């Protein structure tokens, strides 16, 4: 039997060995990074992203519509007239993408606000994945797009919290994410200077 192995190249993918180590299932992170780095800007592209990254792994049923915040649902189905809702769909994707990045930025010190993790657990968008230390996403198809993408990050963060505490970088200026603090610090990017005061590695939050 032939094994179809496709290596997707994602610019922000960490080169650290812990991401590609065989025993870790980082498909949820790969799905989330794909959405962030190459946002699907048409109904077929978004439907394809859902199919490949959420439906096929068995994490979610195939959605017929997407929505975000106060937007009206936009159809993803094959019956949707081609291109009709494109501007609305792009607004939904952009709004969802921004909300996800803002949540990741909030996760950084000094705020270390991880309420979106508890929200994902309470909302039933993540579940234990066999191994008690590992989580997987399980969003419902009628949930907001931002919450669906956040459930992908939440599953990976809950499974690998130390990795994020040590390596997650979110540019304070443009919200670009990366996992290599040696390049531009934890709050910068190739185009923007890091914030000096919190450009430090942290492993855990201060005691309450
Ligand atoms: Zn930047």
PDB file of C-alpha atoms and ligand atoms in Angstrom:
ATOM      1  CA  UNK A   1       0.000   0.000   0.000  1.00  0.00           C
ATOM      2  CA  UNK A   2       1.377   3.368  -0.962  1.00  0.00           C
ATOM      3  CA  UNK A   3       1.644   5.930   1.756  1.00  0.00           C
ATOM      4  CA  UNK A   4       0.852   9.437   0.574  1.00  0.00           C
ATOM      5  CA  UNK A   5       2.987  11.718   2.684  1.00  0.00           C
ATOM      6  CA  UNK A   6       2.706  15.406   1.972  1.00  0.00           C
ATOM      7  CA  UNK A   7       5.039  17.833   3.671  1.00  0.00           C
ATOM      8  CA  UNK A   8       3.335  21.187   3.839  1.00  0.00           C
ATOM      9  CA  UNK A   9       5.746  24.050   4.166  1.00  0.00           C
ATOM     10  CA  UNK A  10       4.534  26.620   6.667  1.00  0.00           C
ATOM     11  CA  UNK A  11       6.804  29.602   7.254  1.00  0.00           C
ATOM     12  CA  UNK A  12       6.108  29.923  10.965  1.00  0.00           C
ATOM     13  CA  UNK A  13       6.466  26.236  11.732  1.00  0.00           C
ATOM     14  CA  UNK A  14       9.015  25.826  14.491  1.00  0.00           C
ATOM     15  CA  UNK A  15      12.161  24.062  13.460  1.00  0.00           C
ATOM     16  CA  UNK A  16      12.543  22.734  16.965  1.00  0.00           C
ATOM     17  CA  UNK A  17      12.745  18.947  17.063  1.00  0.00           C
ATOM     18  CA  UNK A  18       9.899  18.719  19.585  1.00  0.00           C
ATOM     19  CA  UNK A  19       7.389  19.693  16.911  1.00  0.00           C
ATOM     20  CA  UNK A  20       8.345  17.032  14.439  1.00  0.00           C
ATOM     21  CA  UNK A  21       9.173  14.315  16.946  1.00  0.00           C
ATOM     22  CA  UNK A  22       7.311  11.194  15.955  1.00  0.00           C
ATOM     23  CA  UNK A  23       5.496  10.580  19.196  1.00  0.00           C
ATOM     24  CA  UNK A  24       3.767  13.950  19.189  1.00  0.00           C
ATOM     25  CA  UNK A  25       0.674  14.451  17.109  1.00  0.00           C
ATOM     26  CA  UNK A  26       0.876  18.094  16.092  1.00  0.00           C
ATOM     27  CA  UNK A  27      -1.751  17.988  13.346  1.00  0.00           C
ATOM     28  CA  UNK A  28      -3.945  20.468  15.216  1.00  0.00           C
ATOM     29  CA  UNK A  29      -1.107  22.996  15.298  1.00  0.00           C
ATOM     30  CA  UNK A  30      -0.362  22.439  11.628  1.00  0.00           C
ATOM     31  CA  UNK A  31      -4.040  23.023  10.789  1.00  0.00           C
ATOM     32  CA  UNK A  32      -4.125  26.227  12.833  1.00  0.00           C
ATOM     33  CA  UNK A  33      -0.870  27.567  11.359  1.00  0.00           C
ATOM     34  CA  UNK A  34      -2.116  26.822   7.862  1.00  0.00           C
ATOM     35  CA  UNK A  35      -5.207  28.928   8.549  1.00  0.00           C
ATOM     36  CA  UNK A  36      -3.132  31.776   9.982  1.00  0.00           C
ATOM     37  CA  UNK A  37      -0.422  31.814   7.316  1.00  0.00           C
ATOM     38  CA  UNK A  38      -2.527  31.057   4.258  1.00  0.00           C
ATOM     39  CA  UNK A  39      -6.040  32.208   5.172  1.00  0.00           C
ATOM     40  CA  UNK A  40      -8.609  30.517   2.902  1.00  0.00           C
ATOM     41  CA  UNK A  41     -10.314  33.467   1.191  1.00  0.00           C
ATOM     42  CA  UNK A  42     -12.990  31.708  -0.845  1.00  0.00           C
ATOM     43  CA  UNK A  43     -15.744  29.251   0.001  1.00  0.00           C
ATOM     44  CA  UNK A  44     -14.061  26.353  -1.845  1.00  0.00           C
ATOM     45  CA  UNK A  45     -10.710  27.118  -0.189  1.00  0.00           C
ATOM     46  CA  UNK A  46     -12.260  27.284   3.268  1.00  0.00           C
ATOM     47  CA  UNK A  47     -14.310  24.132   2.645  1.00  0.00           C
ATOM     48  CA  UNK A  48     -11.095  22.425   1.543  1.00  0.00           C
ATOM     49  CA  UNK A  49      -9.275  23.553   4.682  1.00  0.00           C
ATOM     50  CA  UNK A  50     -12.083  22.161   6.869  1.00  0.00           C
ATOM     51  CA  UNK A  51     -12.124  18.897   4.939  1.00  0.00           C
ATOM     52  CA  UNK A  52      -8.381  18.289   5.109  1.00  0.00           C
ATOM     53  CA  UNK A  53      -7.630  19.510   8.611  1.00  0.00           C
ATOM     54  CA  UNK A  54     -10.780  18.840  10.661  1.00  0.00           C
ATOM     55  CA  UNK A  55     -13.245  16.542   8.907  1.00  0.00           C
ATOM     56  CA  UNK A  56     -10.773  13.894   7.702  1.00  0.00           C
ATOM     57  CA  UNK A  57      -9.005  13.508  11.059  1.00  0.00           C
ATOM     58  CA  UNK A  58     -12.457  12.886  12.562  1.00  0.00           C
ATOM     59  CA  UNK A  59     -12.474  15.970  14.769  1.00  0.00           C
ATOM     60  CA  UNK A  60     -15.514  17.693  13.296  1.00  0.00           C
ATOM     61  CA  UNK A  61     -18.485  17.153  11.007  1.00  0.00           C
ATOM     62  CA  UNK A  62     -18.475  18.923   7.652  1.00  0.00           C
ATOM     63  CA  UNK A  63     -19.828  22.464   8.109  1.00  0.00           C
ATOM     64  CA  UNK A  64     -22.357  23.884   5.645  1.00  0.00           C
ATOM     65  CA  UNK A  65     -21.933  27.506   6.784  1.00  0.00           C
ATOM     66  CA  UNK A  66     -19.423  29.663   8.596  1.00  0.00           C
ATOM     67  CA  UNK A  67     -19.957  32.638  10.822  1.00  0.00           C
ATOM     68  CA  UNK A  68     -17.990  34.914  13.116  1.00  0.00           C
ATOM     69  CA  UNK A  69     -19.197  37.429  15.685  1.00  0.00           C
ATOM     70  CA  UNK A  70     -22.244  39.233  14.285  1.00  0.00           C
ATOM     71  CA  UNK A  71     -21.849  38.182  10.664  1.00  0.00           C
ATOM     72  CA  UNK A  72     -24.612  36.385   8.858  1.00  0.00           C
ATOM     73  CA  UNK A  73     -23.730  32.758   8.089  1.00  0.00           C
ATOM     74  CA  UNK A  74     -22.050  32.286   4.716  1.00  0.00           C
ATOM     75  CA  UNK A  75     -22.635  29.038   2.841  1.00  0.00           C
ATOM     76  CA  UNK A  76     -19.761  26.654   2.135  1.00  0.00           C
ATOM     77  CA  UNK A  77     -21.894  24.117   0.341  1.00  0.00           C
ATOM     78  CA  UNK A  78     -21.582  23.193  -3.334  1.00  0.00           C
ATOM     79  CA  UNK A  79     -24.982  24.812  -3.971  1.00  0.00           C
ATOM     80  CA  UNK A  80     -23.662  28.236  -2.994  1.00  0.00           C
ATOM     81  CA  UNK A  81     -23.513  30.555  -6.000  1.00  0.00           C
ATOM     82  CA  UNK A  82     -19.870  30.960  -6.911  1.00  0.00           C
ATOM     83  CA  UNK A  83     -18.300  34.107  -5.550  1.00  0.00           C
ATOM     84  CA  UNK A  84     -21.597  35.627  -4.402  1.00  0.00           C
ATOM     85  CA  UNK A  85     -20.650  35.884  -0.742  1.00  0.00           C
ATOM     86  CA  UNK A  86     -16.922  36.319  -1.253  1.00  0.00           C
ATOM     87  CA  UNK A  87     -16.548  39.735   0.495  1.00  0.00           C
ATOM     88  CA  UNK A  88     -18.599  38.523   3.464  1.00  0.00           C
ATOM     89  CA  UNK A  89     -16.604  35.324   3.664  1.00  0.00           C
ATOM     90  CA  UNK A  90     -13.308  37.205   3.565  1.00  0.00           C
ATOM     91  CA  UNK A  91     -14.515  39.445   6.376  1.00  0.00           C
ATOM     92  CA  UNK A  92     -15.389  36.393   8.445  1.00  0.00           C
ATOM     93  CA  UNK A  93     -11.975  34.828   7.815  1.00  0.00           C
ATOM     94  CA  UNK A  94     -10.134  38.062   8.652  1.00  0.00           C
ATOM     95  CA  UNK A  95     -12.167  38.647  11.812  1.00  0.00           C
ATOM     96  CA  UNK A  96     -11.642  35.064  12.965  1.00  0.00           C
ATOM     97  CA  UNK A  97      -7.932  35.238  12.189  1.00  0.00           C
ATOM     98  CA  UNK A  98      -7.541  38.477  14.123  1.00  0.00           C
ATOM     99  CA  UNK A  99      -9.412  37.113  17.144  1.00  0.00           C
ATOM    100  CA  UNK A 100      -7.188  34.017  17.189  1.00  0.00           C
ATOM    101  CA  UNK A 101      -3.985  36.072  16.988  1.00  0.00           C
ATOM    102  CA  UNK A 102      -5.204  38.463  19.683  1.00  0.00           C
ATOM    103  CA  UNK A 103      -5.871  35.475  21.951  1.00  0.00           C
ATOM    104  CA  UNK A 104      -2.351  34.168  21.334  1.00  0.00           C
ATOM    105  CA  UNK A 105      -0.890  37.590  22.040  1.00  0.00           C
ATOM    106  CA  UNK A 106      -2.802  37.689  25.331  1.00  0.00           C
ATOM    107  CA  UNK A 107      -1.241  34.345  26.229  1.00  0.00           C
ATOM    108  CA  UNK A 108       2.187  35.977  26.264  1.00  0.00           C
ATOM    109  CA  UNK A 109       3.724  37.411  29.411  1.00  0.00           C
ATOM    110  CA  UNK A 110       3.124  39.550  31.310  1.00  0.00           C
ATOM    111  CA  UNK A 111      -0.645  39.043  30.847  1.00  0.00           C
ATOM    112  CA  UNK A 112      -0.426  35.262  30.378  1.00  0.00           C
ATOM    113  CA  UNK A 113      -4.170  35.304  29.850  1.00  0.00           C
ATOM    114  CA  UNK A 114      -5.174  31.751  28.992  1.00  0.00           C
ATOM    115  CA  UNK A 115      -8.915  32.096  29.424  1.00  0.00           C
ATOM    116  CA  UNK A 116      -9.500  30.898  25.870  1.00  0.00           C
ATOM    117  CA  UNK A 117      -8.150  27.512  26.978  1.00  0.00           C
ATOM    118  CA  UNK A 118     -10.723  27.153  29.755  1.00  0.00           C
ATOM    119  CA  UNK A 119     -13.378  28.475  27.375  1.00  0.00           C
ATOM    120  CA  UNK A 120     -12.476  25.754  24.861  1.00  0.00           C
ATOM    121  CA  UNK A 121     -12.699  23.087  27.568  1.00  0.00           C
ATOM    122  CA  UNK A 122     -15.953  24.459  29.021  1.00  0.00           C
ATOM    123  CA  UNK A 123     -17.426  24.814  25.530  1.00  0.00           C
ATOM    124  CA  UNK A 124     -16.597  21.197  24.684  1.00  0.00           C
ATOM    125  CA  UNK A 125     -14.398  22.232  21.764  1.00  0.00           C
ATOM    126  CA  UNK A 126     -11.456  20.125  22.988  1.00  0.00           C
ATOM    127  CA  UNK A 127     -11.336  16.688  24.582  1.00  0.00           C
ATOM    128  CA  UNK A 128      -8.793  14.277  26.031  1.00  0.00           C
ATOM    129  CA  UNK A 129      -7.145  12.216  23.311  1.00  0.00           C
ATOM    130  CA  UNK A 130      -6.613   8.822  24.879  1.00  0.00           C
ATOM    131  CA  UNK A 131      -3.326   9.671  26.559  1.00  0.00           C
ATOM    132  CA  UNK A 132      -4.325  11.722  29.632  1.00  0.00           C
ATOM    133  CA  UNK A 133      -1.693  14.353  28.837  1.00  0.00           C
ATOM    134  CA  UNK A 134      -2.899  14.934  25.279  1.00  0.00           C
ATOM    135  CA  UNK A 135      -5.888  16.823  23.931  1.00  0.00           C
ATOM    136  CA  UNK A 136      -7.580  16.970  20.558  1.00  0.00           C
ATOM    137  CA  UNK A 137     -10.003  19.446  19.019  1.00  0.00           C
ATOM    138  CA  UNK A 138     -13.696  18.560  18.659  1.00  0.00           C
ATOM    139  CA  UNK A 139     -15.513  21.765  17.646  1.00  0.00           C
ATOM    140  CA  UNK A 140     -19.119  21.673  16.497  1.00  0.00           C
ATOM    141  CA  UNK A 141     -19.772  22.661  12.909  1.00  0.00           C
ATOM    142  CA  UNK A 142     -22.113  25.512  13.902  1.00  0.00           C
ATOM    143  CA  UNK A 143     -19.546  27.286  16.059  1.00  0.00           C
ATOM    144  CA  UNK A 144     -17.871  30.559  15.142  1.00  0.00           C
ATOM    145  CA  UNK A 145     -14.875  30.221  12.863  1.00  0.00           C
ATOM    146  CA  UNK A 146     -12.574  31.909  15.386  1.00  0.00           C
ATOM    147  CA  UNK A 147     -13.599  29.438  18.089  1.00  0.00           C
ATOM    148  CA  UNK A 148     -12.982  26.533  15.729  1.00  0.00           C
ATOM    149  CA  UNK A 149      -9.449  27.733  14.923  1.00  0.00           C
ATOM    150  CA  UNK A 150      -8.823  28.508  18.587  1.00  0.00           C
ATOM    151  CA  UNK A 151      -9.850  24.944  19.471  1.00  0.00           C
ATOM    152  CA  UNK A 152      -6.968  23.739  17.272  1.00  0.00           C
ATOM    153  CA  UNK A 153      -4.479  25.925  19.123  1.00  0.00           C
ATOM    154  CA  UNK A 154      -6.093  25.083  22.473  1.00  0.00           C
ATOM    155  CA  UNK A 155      -5.685  21.340  21.917  1.00  0.00           C
ATOM    156  CA  UNK A 156      -2.011  21.780  21.057  1.00  0.00           C
ATOM    157  CA  UNK A 157      -1.311  24.252  23.872  1.00  0.00           C
ATOM    158  CA  UNK A 158      -3.033  22.039  26.462  1.00  0.00           C
ATOM    159  CA  UNK A 159      -0.906  19.130  25.237  1.00  0.00           C
ATOM    160  CA  UNK A 160       2.388  21.047  25.013  1.00  0.00           C
ATOM    161  CA  UNK A 161       2.131  24.040  27.347  1.00  0.00           C
ATOM    162  CA  UNK A 162       5.877  24.186  28.146  1.00  0.00           C
ATOM    163  CA  UNK A 163       6.623  24.461  24.443  1.00  0.00           C
ATOM    164  CA  UNK A 164       4.481  27.606  24.188  1.00  0.00           C
ATOM    165  CA  UNK A 165       5.784  29.084  27.432  1.00  0.00           C
ATOM    166  CA  UNK A 166       9.311  28.775  26.075  1.00  0.00           C
ATOM    167  CA  UNK A 167       8.984  29.368  22.336  1.00  0.00           C
ATOM    168  CA  UNK A 168       5.790  31.174  21.329  1.00  0.00           C
ATOM    169  CA  UNK A 169       6.562  34.557  19.767  1.00  0.00           C
ATOM    170  CA  UNK A 170       3.833  37.037  18.853  1.00  0.00           C
ATOM    171  CA  UNK A 171       4.843  40.342  17.309  1.00  0.00           C
ATOM    172  CA  UNK A 172       3.317  43.159  19.346  1.00  0.00           C
ATOM    173  CA  UNK A 173       2.985  45.287  16.226  1.00  0.00           C
ATOM    174  CA  UNK A 174       1.667  43.014  13.478  1.00  0.00           C
ATOM    175  CA  UNK A 175       0.679  39.868  15.459  1.00  0.00           C
ATOM    176  CA  UNK A 176       2.924  37.668  13.324  1.00  0.00           C
ATOM    177  CA  UNK A 177       3.568  34.420  15.160  1.00  0.00           C
ATOM    178  CA  UNK A 178       6.717  32.387  15.235  1.00  0.00           C
ATOM    179  CA  UNK A 179       8.398  29.840  17.477  1.00  0.00           C
ATOM    180  CA  UNK A 180      12.003  30.969  17.366  1.00  0.00           C
ATOM    181  CA  UNK A 181      12.815  33.623  20.013  1.00  0.00           C
ATOM    182  CA  UNK A 182      16.436  33.752  18.830  1.00  0.00           C
ATOM    183  CA  UNK A 183      15.345  35.558  15.652  1.00  0.00           C
ATOM    184  CA  UNK A 184      13.376  38.615  16.820  1.00  0.00           C
ATOM    185  CA  UNK A 185      12.696  38.015  20.490  1.00  0.00           C
ATOM    186  CA  UNK A 186       9.334  36.889  21.737  1.00  0.00           C
ATOM    187  CA  UNK A 187       7.466  40.081  20.892  1.00  0.00           C
ATOM    188  CA  UNK A 188       9.069  41.150  17.628  1.00  0.00           C
ATOM    189  CA  UNK A 189       9.317  39.936  14.054  1.00  0.00           C
ATOM    190  CA  UNK A 190      11.791  40.518  11.212  1.00  0.00           C
ATOM    191  CA  UNK A 191      10.131  43.904  10.597  1.00  0.00           C
ATOM    192  CA  UNK A 192       9.411  45.055  14.146  1.00  0.00           C
ATOM    193  CA  UNK A 193      11.586  45.490  17.209  1.00  0.00           C
ATOM    194  CA  UNK A 194      10.625  43.360  20.216  1.00  0.00           C
ATOM    195  CA  UNK A 195       9.351  44.979  23.387  1.00  0.00           C
ATOM    196  CA  UNK A 196      12.454  45.021  25.562  1.00  0.00           C
ATOM    197  CA  UNK A 197      10.795  44.651  28.961  1.00  0.00           C
ATOM    198  CA  UNK A 198       9.057  41.366  28.331  1.00  0.00           C
ATOM    199  CA  UNK A 199      11.450  39.880  25.828  1.00  0.00           C
ATOM    200  CA  UNK A 200      12.398  37.093  28.172  1.00  0.00           C
ATOM    201  CA  UNK A 201      11.835  33.388  28.236  1.00  0.00           C
ATOM    202  CA  UNK A 202       9.312  32.273  30.768  1.00  0.00           C
ATOM    203  CA  UNK A 203       8.270  28.802  31.726  1.00  0.00           C
ATOM    204  CA  UNK A 204       5.358  29.512  33.993  1.00  0.00           C
ATOM    205  CA  UNK A 205       3.126  32.204  35.304  1.00  0.00           C
ATOM    206  CA  UNK A 206       3.842  33.894  38.631  1.00  0.00           C
ATOM    207  CA  UNK A 207       1.972  32.467  41.624  1.00  0.00           C
ATOM    208  CA  UNK A 208      -1.462  33.997  42.099  1.00  0.00           C
TER     209      UNK A 208
HETATM  210 ZN1  LIG B   1       5.751  42.469  13.270  1.00  0.00          ZN
END
